[in-house]
Structures are given as structure tokens and as C-alpha cells.
């Protein structure tokens, strides 16, 4: 890479990925069905829908909320959500005075069982570099303007703890069912770059 | 290693682009790269997650920033499978029909001399400072908290010490701590005074203050 | 700005390639880019050397590392000529027949609050420490000496203060000092004990210790 | 640059440089002959041959050596070498116990009048990042193995001082002329990644 003038472009990434897979297959190192099973699991089992159900339960069940804040790993497992990158989970409670945001500045660690594999923006150098240094501005650019009275805590996922944000329950949802509430909870809200918002039919 | 992966606080980056209704994988090769890395860690058992992270960190910085996330995954996995002599670089380039850039080699003396801490030395509310060390290999204390003062918010269970396990050193586990740093401790006057950053740090990285 | 340009100490880079009998310019466009930047600074007078350096620093980090030296010169010059309304980005891209990437905008509050020092405050042999500030704009104190302790070897004449002149602030000149830092002060145990780095620092960057 | 998957490559740098030149020319902002004169000057007037003559003079003339070490700007001007990026020059004296190396970690500042425009390796991220952190290893990789008894001082060109190294005069050159000596001094030696070496005819 020393001299961009003379550097050749690499083979396309698909050619590289296929080459590695074919080599490992020739060497009989890929158990039958392994690769597809792993990827299918990532696509379907690890999902922000899981985290949304955790949040909704915490909103409607004060005892569950306590258990979630005391031991998120066990509370998530109660609902069936556990596995790789979820061995030790911690839920971060938003309050009217404190907003939590999650990042992984050094790679892109995420609580897979409840948030799913992370989106591109979360993995981008832009988000990783900037959100720890200028969180209020980053949130503003991403569409979230917090009142000045709200402090911001940014959580950098630098070890084995995997975080999820427990957002504020939106006003006007007092009579909503747990299932209805779960529909409103986005991955963005559980990472902390958005609030949960609803359009109530009575307005 | 103070590598390009340690991005926290770096300036010059532009807006964050958010894609609506983003799929888990955008292309079949991304899906394949993800699964191949899991294969390398679990079914083949050629390397662990700390070695994997460090292999990605060792990518040439220009390649690291030019690559998409799954190209970094692919490069880290391929680098380790070459280093562990499962495949050769030549085989990879023959198969790919072109260049297959790998990461730089591991540093000669990758680990700093950090005394193992088998017991949790700190408790919630303790004031700590991050040790001012510069390991040439893998470490998980980001550069932006080095030498900075924070307060322990939470004690997590003991986990494998990454500076060792990324370099094949003997098993060592330590508690990690969620340490809160006021933004002004990290970035001086240029930061808001109602912001903080919490970093999850292994016991060895810290000293009492 | 803690930008990608501030490369001192960053890991992950490979060997240094030396070209034998290297020409001053490798291609006609490099020769042209060099001369265009001198034109912008002198004959057009659209910007000064500090603004130029900062424009290069503001390049997207991935572009910065992928670009050759004279592509960075070209990008810095073109960015400033657009910002100073001499040309437009649209004109540049029409003329180039494709994308003409420019640097990111200047930060909103680019300068840290460093008190001007009209007299040289230090003398040879003085022990100093580099202030722990994080200007969002141009500064010439590299990240790797921030907060570090050194000794003054030499006092240079007063020169224009770059943190100001890169941002169109009123003229301000200060002496600079050649400050020697033992390598072990900079990089702890990972450095040789018979090595040092000398950094040339403006008076405002320093405090007595 | 946020999403490499979707980013288009820029126009080639020659197309960009030409576009800028043509635009400025259309706006009549380029004085006749200006660009070629500037570049020709850079190619021919600023040259490491100038610095080599300074070094050779310092080797044969102890009074000149004193003046060079006390005030390199004036001493270089004596020989006719001055101009942009040479407004304040400092010569760094190598001794048997101390070796000097120059870098500019943040851009690529160089004493143009005596060293010429810098070579690609000096401007590379590799050299800039590494030489301040692992100078002995970098010098070794570049072919210079210093005895352990020699300390290394790396000079980072972060302000307006422009450095040149005054290397050790090689043994066996006692009867060489100043012109012969100047022929032996390379840009690499005046930056500090090499020593001056000679093959003496008597050996």
C-alpha cells in the first residue's frame, strides 16, 4: 500500500470469499450444511424483534423490568434469547434526564441475540469515530434532538459486555398491549440513536 | 496496537449514512464471509475471537478504511487461516484470480507487562486511571482513555484477558469494569459538560487513583 | 483535529518502499498539482500554507490514505479554491468528467482557547509539558506528545501561530521550541531507552512543569 | 466514503488536475508561464546537490562548520541556497554517539533549498507513522544498522524549522577534495536514513 501510484487493485471480494470457501471445501474442512446454517441463523434467529419483545415486556411488567435491569442475560433468556455475543448482556435504562447510546469504537460488537447483526451505519468508521466525541451532534444529524436538560452517556463496547438500551415508553400508550408495544420498538431505539415514537389514533 | 481500528475520537469523518430497511447481508459473498469466519473459529477451531479481532486490526490502514465490514471479516479470517497453515496465500490468490491482500504480521513483542489480577481490585464508585501502556499487539483499552481518570459504575464477570488470548498466551481471566469518563476529561473544553463515555475495561488496564 | 494526517505512532503500516533514482515528479499531473497549489497560495493569494495544510487534513481518512501525495495536494488546493468561491465543485466535476472528492468542511469552533504568548516564556533546558487540549481545527502539536513531558533544546524565532492563521484569525506570532521527549515518555516500555523524539512546538502549546 | 459498497471511484487524478488548471485559466487567474516556471524551479533549483555542497564545505572548513551549526540559514545562504521552506534552517550534527533522523509526521515538510522536494518514501504514511515509534527498526529495514552504543534522535518537523543532518565524514577521505566529498553525500544521509559511505581506491 506504500505507493498508491503503483498499487494494483485486489481481486473483487466475492472472488476472494469464493476462493477461500472452495479451498476449505477441497481440504474437507467444511461440515455439510455448516455455512448455510450459520448464515440462516444470523438472518432469522438473531433479530431486533427479540429485543423489542424484551423492551415491551419491561414496559408492561414492573417485576420483569427489575429483573432485566438487574441481570439482562437471565431476563432475555426467560424469553428465549441467548447465544453467541449475548453471554453477558446489560440493559441501560433511559430516564427523562439521561439518554444512553451504544457504540463499539474498535470493531462492531453487538448483542446479537436481541439486536441482530448490526447495520452498516453502526459498523461505519464515521459512527465509531464520532459518537464518542460529539454525541449530541451525531444524534442531531441522525434526526434525534434531545433537550439540553438530557445528559448523554455513550457506552463503548470494548470488552465482553453486550448492551441494549431500554428506551422510554412513549406517552399515550398506556392501554396498548405488549404485542402492540413491541411493534413500536426499533433497533435504532435499542442502540440509542432514536426514541420510540408512536402515532396514537386518538390524536 | 495504536491501529486504525481504534477510531474513537478521530476527526475528518463525514455524515453517517443510514440505509432504510437494510438487509442482514447485502450480497451472497458477505453472507459467505460471515459464515467462513464462524467456521474458522468454531468448526475448524483454528483461532479464537481475540485473534480474529487482532487480525482485522493488523490490516494495512488504507485497506482497512477502504474495505466494507465484511471485506474486513474476510481479510481477518483469511490472514489467520494462512498464518495457521490451513491454506497458503498462493492458493488464495490462484483461486481468486488476483491479489488477495492479507493483514500485516503480528508484532514481535506484542504484549505489555501487565500483572495478572485474579481478584477484582475495584468496587463500584472507585476512582481509577487507565494505565499509560502501549502494547504492540492486541489490546482493548482504546487510545482515547489512556491516562484518563474515571469512576467505576459496574463490575462485570471475569472474562479471558484479550491481550493474552489474542497471542496464544496461557489462559487468564479478569473482571471488567464499566468505567465512566466525563467527556471533558477525555476531550477537554471541546466536549459538552453533560456528556460522558463509559468504557468496559479489564482489571489490569486500571490503576487506583 | 485528531485527524488521519496525525500519523506519528500509528501501528499497522508495513515496510517503507524506497525507489532508486526517483524523479521529482512521476507524472505531468503531479507537476501540475504542485504548481497549482503554489499558484493558489502566491499568485492568486486565495489561501495561506496553514489553511492548505488544514484542507489536506480535512480529507476523508479513507481518501487521505488511498491518495498519493500529489493527489492530496490537489485535493487540498481544490477544496480551498471552492471554499473561497474561486471555482465551484460543479465546475470541477464537469471539467474532470467524474467525481472530484473534496475535503470535509472546517469545524464550527475550530480553535482551542490558548492564550497568546508574545514573549518567549521558556529557555533552553526548561522542563515543559504539552497542554492537553483538543482543538477541532488545525493545530501542529501532534497527538502523540499531548500531555507528555519534555525538555527545551533550542528556541526558534517567532512564527505565525498556525491554529489561528489556518482559520483566518488575526495575526499572532510566537516562538517555537525544539522539545526533546525520551521515547519511553512517549511510548512507555515498548520504546528503546536510547531514543528520543524532538518536536517543534509553539509557546502556547506548552506549560511549565 | 461511508459505504464502500456503494461508493463510486473518483475521476482519475490527471483529469482532476487538468480540470482545475483549465478552470483557473479560463478565469484568467494563471499568469503566463507561472506554472511551468514554478515546477521547473522545483525540479532544478531545489536539489540535494545543494545540501551535499553544504555538508562537504562543513567537512573541510571548520569555521564554516561552526557557522552552519550556529545558524544554518545564513550558512546555506553563503553558498546561495535559500528560499521557500528554507526560511529557518537548522543543521543537526551527527557524532559517533548520536544519530539524527528527520521526519514530518503530519504532512511532509522538508528544507526544499538544500534537500529538494522530498521523495515518496519520506511522504509515505509508513515512514511518517513508524519512524517516531520504532526508529531503530525502521533504519534497520532501510539498510542502516547502528551500533547499540549510538543513540537516535528523531526530529519531527512540526513547525517552521527545516532540518538537515550533518552526517559523519567517512574515514579514509582525509585527502579528498571538497568537490569529491560533495559527490558522496546523498539526500538519504542528510535525512538520516543512511550514512555517507565511500569506496576508497586504496583498499
mmCIF file of N, CA, C and O in Angstrom, chain B residues 61-139:
data_model
loop_
_atom_site.group_PDB
_atom_site.id
_atom_site.type_symbol
_atom_site.label_atom_id
_atom_site.label_comp_id
_atom_site.label_asym_id
_atom_site.label_seq_id
_atom_site.Cartn_x
_atom_site.Cartn_y
_atom_site.Cartn_z
ATOM 1 N N UNK B 61 -3.755 0.180 7.167
ATOM 2 C CA UNK B 61 -4.801 1.175 7.435
ATOM 3 C C UNK B 61 -5.559 1.647 6.192
ATOM 4 O O UNK B 61 -6.766 1.875 6.257
ATOM 5 N N UNK B 62 -4.861 1.777 5.064
ATOM 6 C CA UNK B 62 -5.570 2.206 3.844
ATOM 7 C C UNK B 62 -6.569 1.144 3.403
ATOM 8 O O UNK B 62 -7.679 1.456 2.966
ATOM 9 N N UNK B 63 -6.173 -0.113 3.506
ATOM 10 C CA UNK B 63 -7.087 -1.196 3.138
ATOM 11 C C UNK B 63 -8.253 -1.262 4.123
ATOM 12 O O UNK B 63 -9.417 -1.411 3.724
ATOM 13 N N UNK B 64 -7.947 -1.121 5.400
ATOM 14 C CA UNK B 64 -8.992 -1.169 6.439
ATOM 15 C C UNK B 64 -10.092 -0.153 6.141
ATOM 16 O O UNK B 64 -11.274 -0.474 6.164
ATOM 17 N N UNK B 65 -9.692 1.082 5.863
ATOM 18 C CA UNK B 65 -10.703 2.129 5.660
ATOM 19 C C UNK B 65 -11.410 2.013 4.323
ATOM 20 O O UNK B 65 -12.553 2.432 4.180
ATOM 21 N N UNK B 66 -10.728 1.449 3.330
ATOM 22 C CA UNK B 66 -11.364 1.309 2.017
ATOM 23 C C UNK B 66 -12.325 0.128 1.995
ATOM 24 O O UNK B 66 -13.240 0.079 1.173
ATOM 25 N N UNK B 67 -12.129 -0.829 2.883
ATOM 26 C CA UNK B 67 -12.903 -2.070 2.847
ATOM 27 C C UNK B 67 -14.256 -1.898 3.524
ATOM 28 O O UNK B 67 -14.390 -1.144 4.486
ATOM 29 N N UNK B 68 -15.241 -2.636 3.044
ATOM 30 C CA UNK B 68 -16.512 -2.723 3.754
ATOM 31 C C UNK B 68 -16.326 -3.667 4.939
ATOM 32 O O UNK B 68 -15.318 -4.371 5.055
ATOM 33 N N UNK B 69 -17.324 -3.712 5.821
ATOM 34 C CA UNK B 69 -17.209 -4.527 7.031
ATOM 35 C C UNK B 69 -16.909 -5.990 6.691
ATOM 36 O O UNK B 69 -16.004 -6.595 7.258
ATOM 37 N N UNK B 70 -17.649 -6.567 5.772
ATOM 38 C CA UNK B 70 -17.443 -7.989 5.510
ATOM 39 C C UNK B 70 -16.162 -8.258 4.729
ATOM 40 O O UNK B 70 -15.634 -9.358 4.764
ATOM 41 N N UNK B 71 -15.626 -7.254 4.059
ATOM 42 C CA UNK B 71 -14.293 -7.443 3.471
ATOM 43 C C UNK B 71 -13.251 -7.509 4.593
ATOM 44 O O UNK B 71 -12.264 -8.241 4.502
ATOM 45 N N UNK B 72 -13.480 -6.742 5.656
ATOM 46 C CA UNK B 72 -12.567 -6.842 6.801
ATOM 47 C C UNK B 72 -12.687 -8.214 7.481
ATOM 48 O O UNK B 72 -11.679 -8.827 7.858
ATOM 49 N N UNK B 73 -13.919 -8.702 7.623
ATOM 50 C CA UNK B 73 -14.116 -10.037 8.200
ATOM 51 C C UNK B 73 -13.361 -11.075 7.365
ATOM 52 O O UNK B 73 -12.619 -11.919 7.895
ATOM 53 N N UNK B 74 -13.557 -10.997 6.058
ATOM 54 C CA UNK B 74 -12.912 -11.947 5.152
ATOM 55 C C UNK B 74 -11.389 -11.870 5.261
ATOM 56 O O UNK B 74 -10.697 -12.896 5.305
ATOM 57 N N UNK B 75 -10.864 -10.653 5.325
ATOM 58 C CA UNK B 75 -9.409 -10.483 5.375
ATOM 59 C C UNK B 75 -8.837 -11.014 6.689
ATOM 60 O O UNK B 75 -7.781 -11.664 6.706
ATOM 61 N N UNK B 76 -9.551 -10.761 7.783
ATOM 62 C CA UNK B 76 -9.087 -11.273 9.073
ATOM 63 C C UNK B 76 -9.078 -12.794 9.092
ATOM 64 O O UNK B 76 -8.088 -13.422 9.509
ATOM 65 N N UNK B 77 -10.166 -13.405 8.618
ATOM 66 C CA UNK B 77 -10.255 -14.868 8.610
ATOM 67 C C UNK B 77 -9.180 -15.473 7.712
ATOM 68 O O UNK B 77 -8.467 -16.414 8.095
ATOM 69 N N UNK B 78 -9.025 -14.914 6.512
ATOM 70 C CA UNK B 78 -8.048 -15.469 5.566
ATOM 71 C C UNK B 78 -6.630 -15.317 6.100
ATOM 72 O O UNK B 78 -5.793 -16.227 5.970
ATOM 73 N N UNK B 79 -6.337 -14.187 6.719
ATOM 74 C CA UNK B 79 -4.995 -13.965 7.285
ATOM 75 C C UNK B 79 -4.667 -15.047 8.307
ATOM 76 O O UNK B 79 -3.575 -15.640 8.284
ATOM 77 N N UNK B 80 -5.612 -15.326 9.199
ATOM 78 C CA UNK B 80 -5.344 -16.321 10.237
ATOM 79 C C UNK B 80 -5.261 -17.729 9.655
ATOM 80 O O UNK B 80 -4.433 -18.534 10.090
ATOM 81 N N UNK B 81 -6.077 -18.035 8.665
ATOM 82 C CA UNK B 81 -6.018 -19.376 8.074
ATOM 83 C C UNK B 81 -4.697 -19.579 7.336
ATOM 84 O O UNK B 81 -4.195 -20.697 7.263
ATOM 85 N N UNK B 82 -4.114 -18.480 6.826
ATOM 86 C CA UNK B 82 -2.765 -18.581 6.239
ATOM 87 C C UNK B 82 -1.727 -18.722 7.350
ATOM 88 O O UNK B 82 -0.857 -19.593 7.308
ATOM 89 N N UNK B 83 -1.827 -17.870 8.365
ATOM 90 C CA UNK B 83 -0.836 -17.914 9.450
ATOM 91 C C UNK B 83 -0.861 -19.249 10.186
ATOM 92 O O UNK B 83 0.173 -19.710 10.678
ATOM 93 N N UNK B 84 -2.038 -19.872 10.261
ATOM 94 C CA UNK B 84 -2.153 -21.178 10.943
ATOM 95 C C UNK B 84 -1.883 -22.338 9.990
ATOM 96 O O UNK B 84 -2.130 -23.497 10.329
ATOM 97 N N UNK B 85 -1.463 -22.024 8.778
ATOM 98 C CA UNK B 85 -1.069 -23.012 7.775
ATOM 99 C C UNK B 85 -2.205 -23.955 7.351
ATOM 100 O O UNK B 85 -1.988 -25.118 7.032
ATOM 101 N N UNK B 86 -3.416 -23.417 7.363
ATOM 102 C CA UNK B 86 -4.560 -24.197 6.854
ATOM 103 C C UNK B 86 -4.629 -24.038 5.333
ATOM 104 O O UNK B 86 -4.955 -24.967 4.604
ATOM 105 N N UNK B 87 -4.360 -22.827 4.863
ATOM 106 C CA UNK B 87 -4.291 -22.554 3.419
ATOM 107 C C UNK B 87 -3.030 -21.715 3.197
ATOM 108 O O UNK B 87 -2.419 -21.242 4.162
ATOM 109 N N UNK B 88 -2.640 -21.547 1.946
ATOM 110 C CA UNK B 88 -1.496 -20.669 1.662
ATOM 111 C C UNK B 88 -1.982 -19.424 0.913
ATOM 112 O O UNK B 88 -3.034 -19.440 0.265
ATOM 113 N N UNK B 89 -1.180 -18.378 1.044
ATOM 114 C CA UNK B 89 -1.509 -17.141 0.340
ATOM 115 C C UNK B 89 -1.534 -17.392 -1.171
ATOM 116 O O UNK B 89 -2.394 -16.852 -1.884
ATOM 117 N N UNK B 90 -0.613 -18.209 -1.621
ATOM 118 C CA UNK B 90 -0.562 -18.520 -3.049
ATOM 119 C C UNK B 90 -1.845 -19.209 -3.507
ATOM 120 O O UNK B 90 -2.424 -18.855 -4.551
ATOM 121 N N UNK B 91 -2.310 -20.185 -2.736
ATOM 122 C CA UNK B 91 -3.573 -20.855 -3.077
ATOM 123 C C UNK B 91 -4.726 -19.853 -3.156
ATOM 124 O O UNK B 91 -5.569 -19.923 -4.058
ATOM 125 N N UNK B 92 -4.746 -18.938 -2.198
ATOM 126 C CA UNK B 92 -5.830 -17.944 -2.176
ATOM 127 C C UNK B 92 -5.812 -17.070 -3.424
ATOM 128 O O UNK B 92 -6.853 -16.795 -4.024
ATOM 129 N N UNK B 93 -4.597 -16.625 -3.791
ATOM 130 C CA UNK B 93 -4.530 -15.729 -4.956
ATOM 131 C C UNK B 93 -4.780 -16.480 -6.254
ATOM 132 O O UNK B 93 -5.371 -15.935 -7.187
ATOM 133 N N UNK B 94 -4.350 -17.724 -6.321
ATOM 134 C CA UNK B 94 -4.681 -18.524 -7.504
ATOM 135 C C UNK B 94 -6.190 -18.665 -7.618
ATOM 136 O O UNK B 94 -6.765 -18.478 -8.689
ATOM 137 N N UNK B 95 -6.820 -19.011 -6.507
ATOM 138 C CA UNK B 95 -8.266 -19.220 -6.529
ATOM 139 C C UNK B 95 -9.037 -17.954 -6.843
ATOM 140 O O UNK B 95 -10.036 -17.982 -7.562
ATOM 141 N N UNK B 96 -8.562 -16.828 -6.312
ATOM 142 C CA UNK B 96 -9.280 -15.564 -6.509
ATOM 143 C C UNK B 96 -8.983 -14.963 -7.881
ATOM 144 O O UNK B 96 -9.680 -14.059 -8.330
ATOM 145 N N UNK B 97 -7.920 -15.438 -8.521
ATOM 146 C CA UNK B 97 -7.563 -14.878 -9.821
ATOM 147 C C UNK B 97 -7.044 -13.460 -9.730
ATOM 148 O O UNK B 97 -7.227 -12.653 -10.640
ATOM 149 N N UNK B 98 -6.398 -13.130 -8.622
ATOM 150 C CA UNK B 98 -5.857 -11.776 -8.458
ATOM 151 C C UNK B 98 -5.323 -11.612 -7.044
ATOM 152 O O UNK B 98 -5.207 -12.586 -6.300
ATOM 153 N N UNK B 99 -5.009 -10.386 -6.692
ATOM 154 C CA UNK B 99 -4.435 -10.130 -5.375
ATOM 155 C C UNK B 99 -5.452 -10.411 -4.269
ATOM 156 O O UNK B 99 -6.630 -10.088 -4.395
ATOM 157 N N UNK B 100 -4.966 -10.988 -3.189
ATOM 158 C CA UNK B 100 -5.787 -11.266 -2.009
ATOM 159 C C UNK B 100 -5.021 -10.663 -0.838
ATOM 160 O O UNK B 100 -4.249 -11.346 -0.164
ATOM 161 N N UNK B 101 -5.196 -9.350 -0.580
ATOM 162 C CA UNK B 101 -4.389 -8.707 0.466
ATOM 163 C C UNK B 101 -4.713 -9.269 1.848
ATOM 164 O O UNK B 101 -5.870 -9.448 2.195
ATOM 165 N N UNK B 102 -3.668 -9.541 2.607
ATOM 166 C CA UNK B 102 -3.817 -10.021 3.974
ATOM 167 C C UNK B 102 -3.336 -8.941 4.927
ATOM 168 O O UNK B 102 -2.821 -7.909 4.518
ATOM 169 N N UNK B 103 -3.503 -9.197 6.232
ATOM 170 C CA UNK B 103 -3.072 -8.237 7.241
ATOM 171 C C UNK B 103 -1.559 -8.323 7.452
ATOM 172 O O UNK B 103 -0.901 -9.277 7.017
ATOM 173 N N UNK B 104 -1.011 -7.319 8.119
ATOM 174 C CA UNK B 104 0.410 -7.294 8.467
ATOM 175 C C UNK B 104 0.696 -8.361 9.533
ATOM 176 O O UNK B 104 -0.204 -8.766 10.268
ATOM 177 N N UNK B 105 1.954 -8.782 9.655
ATOM 178 C CA UNK B 105 2.283 -9.788 10.681
ATOM 179 C C UNK B 105 2.090 -9.248 12.098
ATOM 180 O O UNK B 105 2.097 -8.038 12.331
ATOM 181 N N UNK B 106 1.970 -10.176 13.042
ATOM 182 C CA UNK B 106 1.905 -9.819 14.466
ATOM 183 C C UNK B 106 3.245 -9.210 14.886
ATOM 184 O O UNK B 106 4.299 -9.604 14.384
ATOM 185 N N UNK B 107 3.217 -8.245 15.795
ATOM 186 C CA UNK B 107 4.447 -7.621 16.300
ATOM 187 C C UNK B 107 5.299 -8.650 17.037
ATOM 188 O O UNK B 107 4.788 -9.645 17.553
ATOM 189 N N UNK B 108 6.584 -8.393 17.083
ATOM 190 C CA UNK B 108 7.498 -9.350 17.722
ATOM 191 C C UNK B 108 7.225 -9.505 19.218
ATOM 192 O O UNK B 108 7.244 -10.613 19.745
ATOM 193 N N UNK B 109 7.041 -8.396 19.891
ATOM 194 C CA UNK B 109 6.754 -8.442 21.336
ATOM 195 C C UNK B 109 5.397 -7.800 21.552
ATOM 196 O O UNK B 109 5.300 -6.624 21.872
ATOM 197 N N UNK B 110 4.343 -8.584 21.366
ATOM 198 C CA UNK B 110 3.016 -7.959 21.270
ATOM 199 C C UNK B 110 2.415 -7.497 22.590
ATOM 200 O O UNK B 110 1.566 -6.611 22.594
ATOM 201 N N UNK B 111 2.817 -8.080 23.719
ATOM 202 C CA UNK B 111 2.096 -7.788 24.961
ATOM 203 C C UNK B 111 2.895 -6.900 25.891
ATOM 204 O O UNK B 111 4.103 -7.036 26.020
ATOM 205 N N UNK B 112 2.201 -6.007 26.563
ATOM 206 C CA UNK B 112 2.831 -5.198 27.604
ATOM 207 C C UNK B 112 2.868 -6.018 28.889
ATOM 208 O O UNK B 112 2.134 -6.992 29.045
ATOM 209 N N UNK B 113 3.708 -5.604 29.792
ATOM 210 C CA UNK B 113 3.898 -6.343 31.035
ATOM 211 C C UNK B 113 2.843 -5.909 32.054
ATOM 212 O O UNK B 113 3.091 -5.047 32.896
ATOM 213 N N UNK B 114 1.653 -6.485 31.951
ATOM 214 C CA UNK B 114 0.558 -6.133 32.864
ATOM 215 C C UNK B 114 0.331 -7.303 33.815
ATOM 216 O O UNK B 114 0.007 -8.399 33.389
ATOM 217 N N UNK B 115 0.499 -7.041 35.085
ATOM 218 C CA UNK B 115 0.392 -8.094 36.105
ATOM 219 C C UNK B 115 -1.021 -8.673 36.143
ATOM 220 O O UNK B 115 -1.997 -7.932 36.215
ATOM 221 N N UNK B 116 -1.156 -9.988 36.097
ATOM 222 C CA UNK B 116 -2.498 -10.588 36.162
ATOM 223 C C UNK B 116 -3.204 -10.240 37.466
ATOM 224 O O UNK B 116 -2.578 -10.181 38.527
ATOM 225 N N UNK B 117 -4.504 -9.995 37.368
ATOM 226 C CA UNK B 117 -5.299 -9.618 38.541
ATOM 227 C C UNK B 117 -6.402 -10.651 38.704
ATOM 228 O O UNK B 117 -7.440 -10.569 38.056
ATOM 229 N N UNK B 118 -6.164 -11.632 39.556
ATOM 230 C CA UNK B 118 -7.136 -12.724 39.665
ATOM 231 C C UNK B 118 -8.360 -12.306 40.483
ATOM 232 O O UNK B 118 -9.441 -12.843 40.295
ATOM 233 N N UNK B 119 -8.189 -11.369 41.399
ATOM 234 C CA UNK B 119 -9.320 -10.872 42.192
ATOM 235 C C UNK B 119 -9.722 -9.485 41.671
ATOM 236 O O UNK B 119 -8.859 -8.727 41.252
ATOM 237 N N UNK B 120 -10.994 -9.179 41.786
ATOM 238 C CA UNK B 120 -11.442 -7.831 41.423
ATOM 239 C C UNK B 120 -10.850 -6.838 42.426
ATOM 240 O O UNK B 120 -11.084 -6.941 43.624
ATOM 241 N N UNK B 121 -10.064 -5.903 41.917
ATOM 242 C CA UNK B 121 -9.416 -4.953 42.828
ATOM 243 C C UNK B 121 -10.271 -3.722 43.111
ATOM 244 O O UNK B 121 -9.959 -2.934 43.988
ATOM 245 N N UNK B 122 -11.299 -3.516 42.289
ATOM 246 C CA UNK B 122 -12.060 -2.274 42.419
ATOM 247 C C UNK B 122 -13.517 -2.573 42.715
ATOM 248 O O UNK B 122 -14.007 -3.662 42.438
ATOM 249 N N UNK B 123 -14.191 -1.568 43.284
ATOM 250 C CA UNK B 123 -15.623 -1.718 43.543
ATOM 251 C C UNK B 123 -16.359 -0.508 42.958
ATOM 252 O O UNK B 123 -15.725 0.498 42.583
ATOM 253 N N UNK B 124 -17.662 -0.616 42.887
ATOM 254 C CA UNK B 124 -18.463 0.465 42.310
ATOM 255 C C UNK B 124 -18.189 1.758 43.070
ATOM 256 O O UNK B 124 -18.139 1.769 44.301
ATOM 257 N N UNK B 125 -17.957 2.827 42.321
ATOM 258 C CA UNK B 125 -17.658 4.127 42.932
ATOM 259 C C UNK B 125 -16.167 4.418 43.031
ATOM 260 O O UNK B 125 -15.784 5.568 43.280
ATOM 261 N N UNK B 126 -15.330 3.402 42.819
ATOM 262 C CA UNK B 126 -13.885 3.647 42.897
ATOM 263 C C UNK B 126 -13.422 4.564 41.771
ATOM 264 O O UNK B 126 -13.902 4.483 40.641
ATOM 265 N N UNK B 127 -12.449 5.403 42.121
ATOM 266 C CA UNK B 127 -11.850 6.289 41.127
ATOM 267 C C UNK B 127 -10.615 5.601 40.572
ATOM 268 O O UNK B 127 -9.738 5.166 41.327
ATOM 269 N N UNK B 128 -10.551 5.487 39.264
ATOM 270 C CA UNK B 128 -9.456 4.749 38.627
ATOM 271 C C UNK B 128 -8.840 5.598 37.520
ATOM 272 O O UNK B 128 -9.423 6.589 37.068
ATOM 273 N N UNK B 129 -7.639 5.178 37.089
ATOM 274 C CA UNK B 129 -6.994 5.813 35.945
ATOM 275 C C UNK B 129 -6.517 4.693 35.025
ATOM 276 O O UNK B 129 -6.122 3.610 35.498
ATOM 277 N N UNK B 130 -6.600 4.924 33.721
ATOM 278 C CA UNK B 130 -6.195 3.899 32.764
ATOM 279 C C UNK B 130 -4.681 3.954 32.587
ATOM 280 O O UNK B 130 -4.110 5.036 32.381
ATOM 281 N N UNK B 131 -4.047 2.804 32.710
ATOM 282 C CA UNK B 131 -2.588 2.754 32.633
ATOM 283 C C UNK B 131 -2.090 3.266 31.281
ATOM 284 O O UNK B 131 -2.707 3.065 30.250
ATOM 285 N N UNK B 132 -0.941 3.894 31.359
ATOM 286 C CA UNK B 132 -0.355 4.528 30.185
ATOM 287 C C UNK B 132 0.607 3.557 29.495
ATOM 288 O O UNK B 132 1.806 3.762 29.490
ATOM 289 N N UNK B 133 0.059 2.480 28.950
ATOM 290 C CA UNK B 133 0.905 1.479 28.286
ATOM 291 C C UNK B 133 0.579 1.416 26.802
ATOM 292 O O UNK B 133 -0.485 1.853 26.372
ATOM 293 N N UNK B 134 1.518 0.898 26.040
ATOM 294 C CA UNK B 134 1.414 0.887 24.578
ATOM 295 C C UNK B 134 1.728 -0.499 24.032
ATOM 296 O O UNK B 134 2.750 -0.685 23.372
ATOM 297 N N UNK B 135 0.863 -1.487 24.282
ATOM 298 C CA UNK B 135 1.163 -2.819 23.742
ATOM 299 C C UNK B 135 1.238 -2.770 22.214
ATOM 300 O O UNK B 135 0.434 -2.090 21.568
ATOM 301 N N UNK B 136 2.212 -3.492 21.666
ATOM 302 C CA UNK B 136 2.354 -3.528 20.204
ATOM 303 C C UNK B 136 1.364 -4.494 19.574
ATOM 304 O O UNK B 136 1.162 -4.479 18.365
ATOM 305 N N UNK B 137 0.754 -5.361 20.389
ATOM 306 C CA UNK B 137 -0.216 -6.321 19.868
ATOM 307 C C UNK B 137 -1.633 -5.907 20.198
ATOM 308 O O UNK B 137 -1.960 -4.717 20.256
ATOM 309 N N UNK B 138 -2.476 -6.920 20.441
ATOM 310 C CA UNK B 138 -3.896 -6.662 20.681
ATOM 311 C C UNK B 138 -4.114 -6.123 22.084
ATOM 312 O O UNK B 138 -3.531 -6.611 23.047
ATOM 313 N N UNK B 139 -4.963 -5.148 22.197
ATOM 314 C CA UNK B 139 -5.427 -4.677 23.493
ATOM 315 C C UNK B 139 -6.792 -4.071 23.287
ATOM 316 O O UNK B 139 -7.123 -3.646 22.175
#
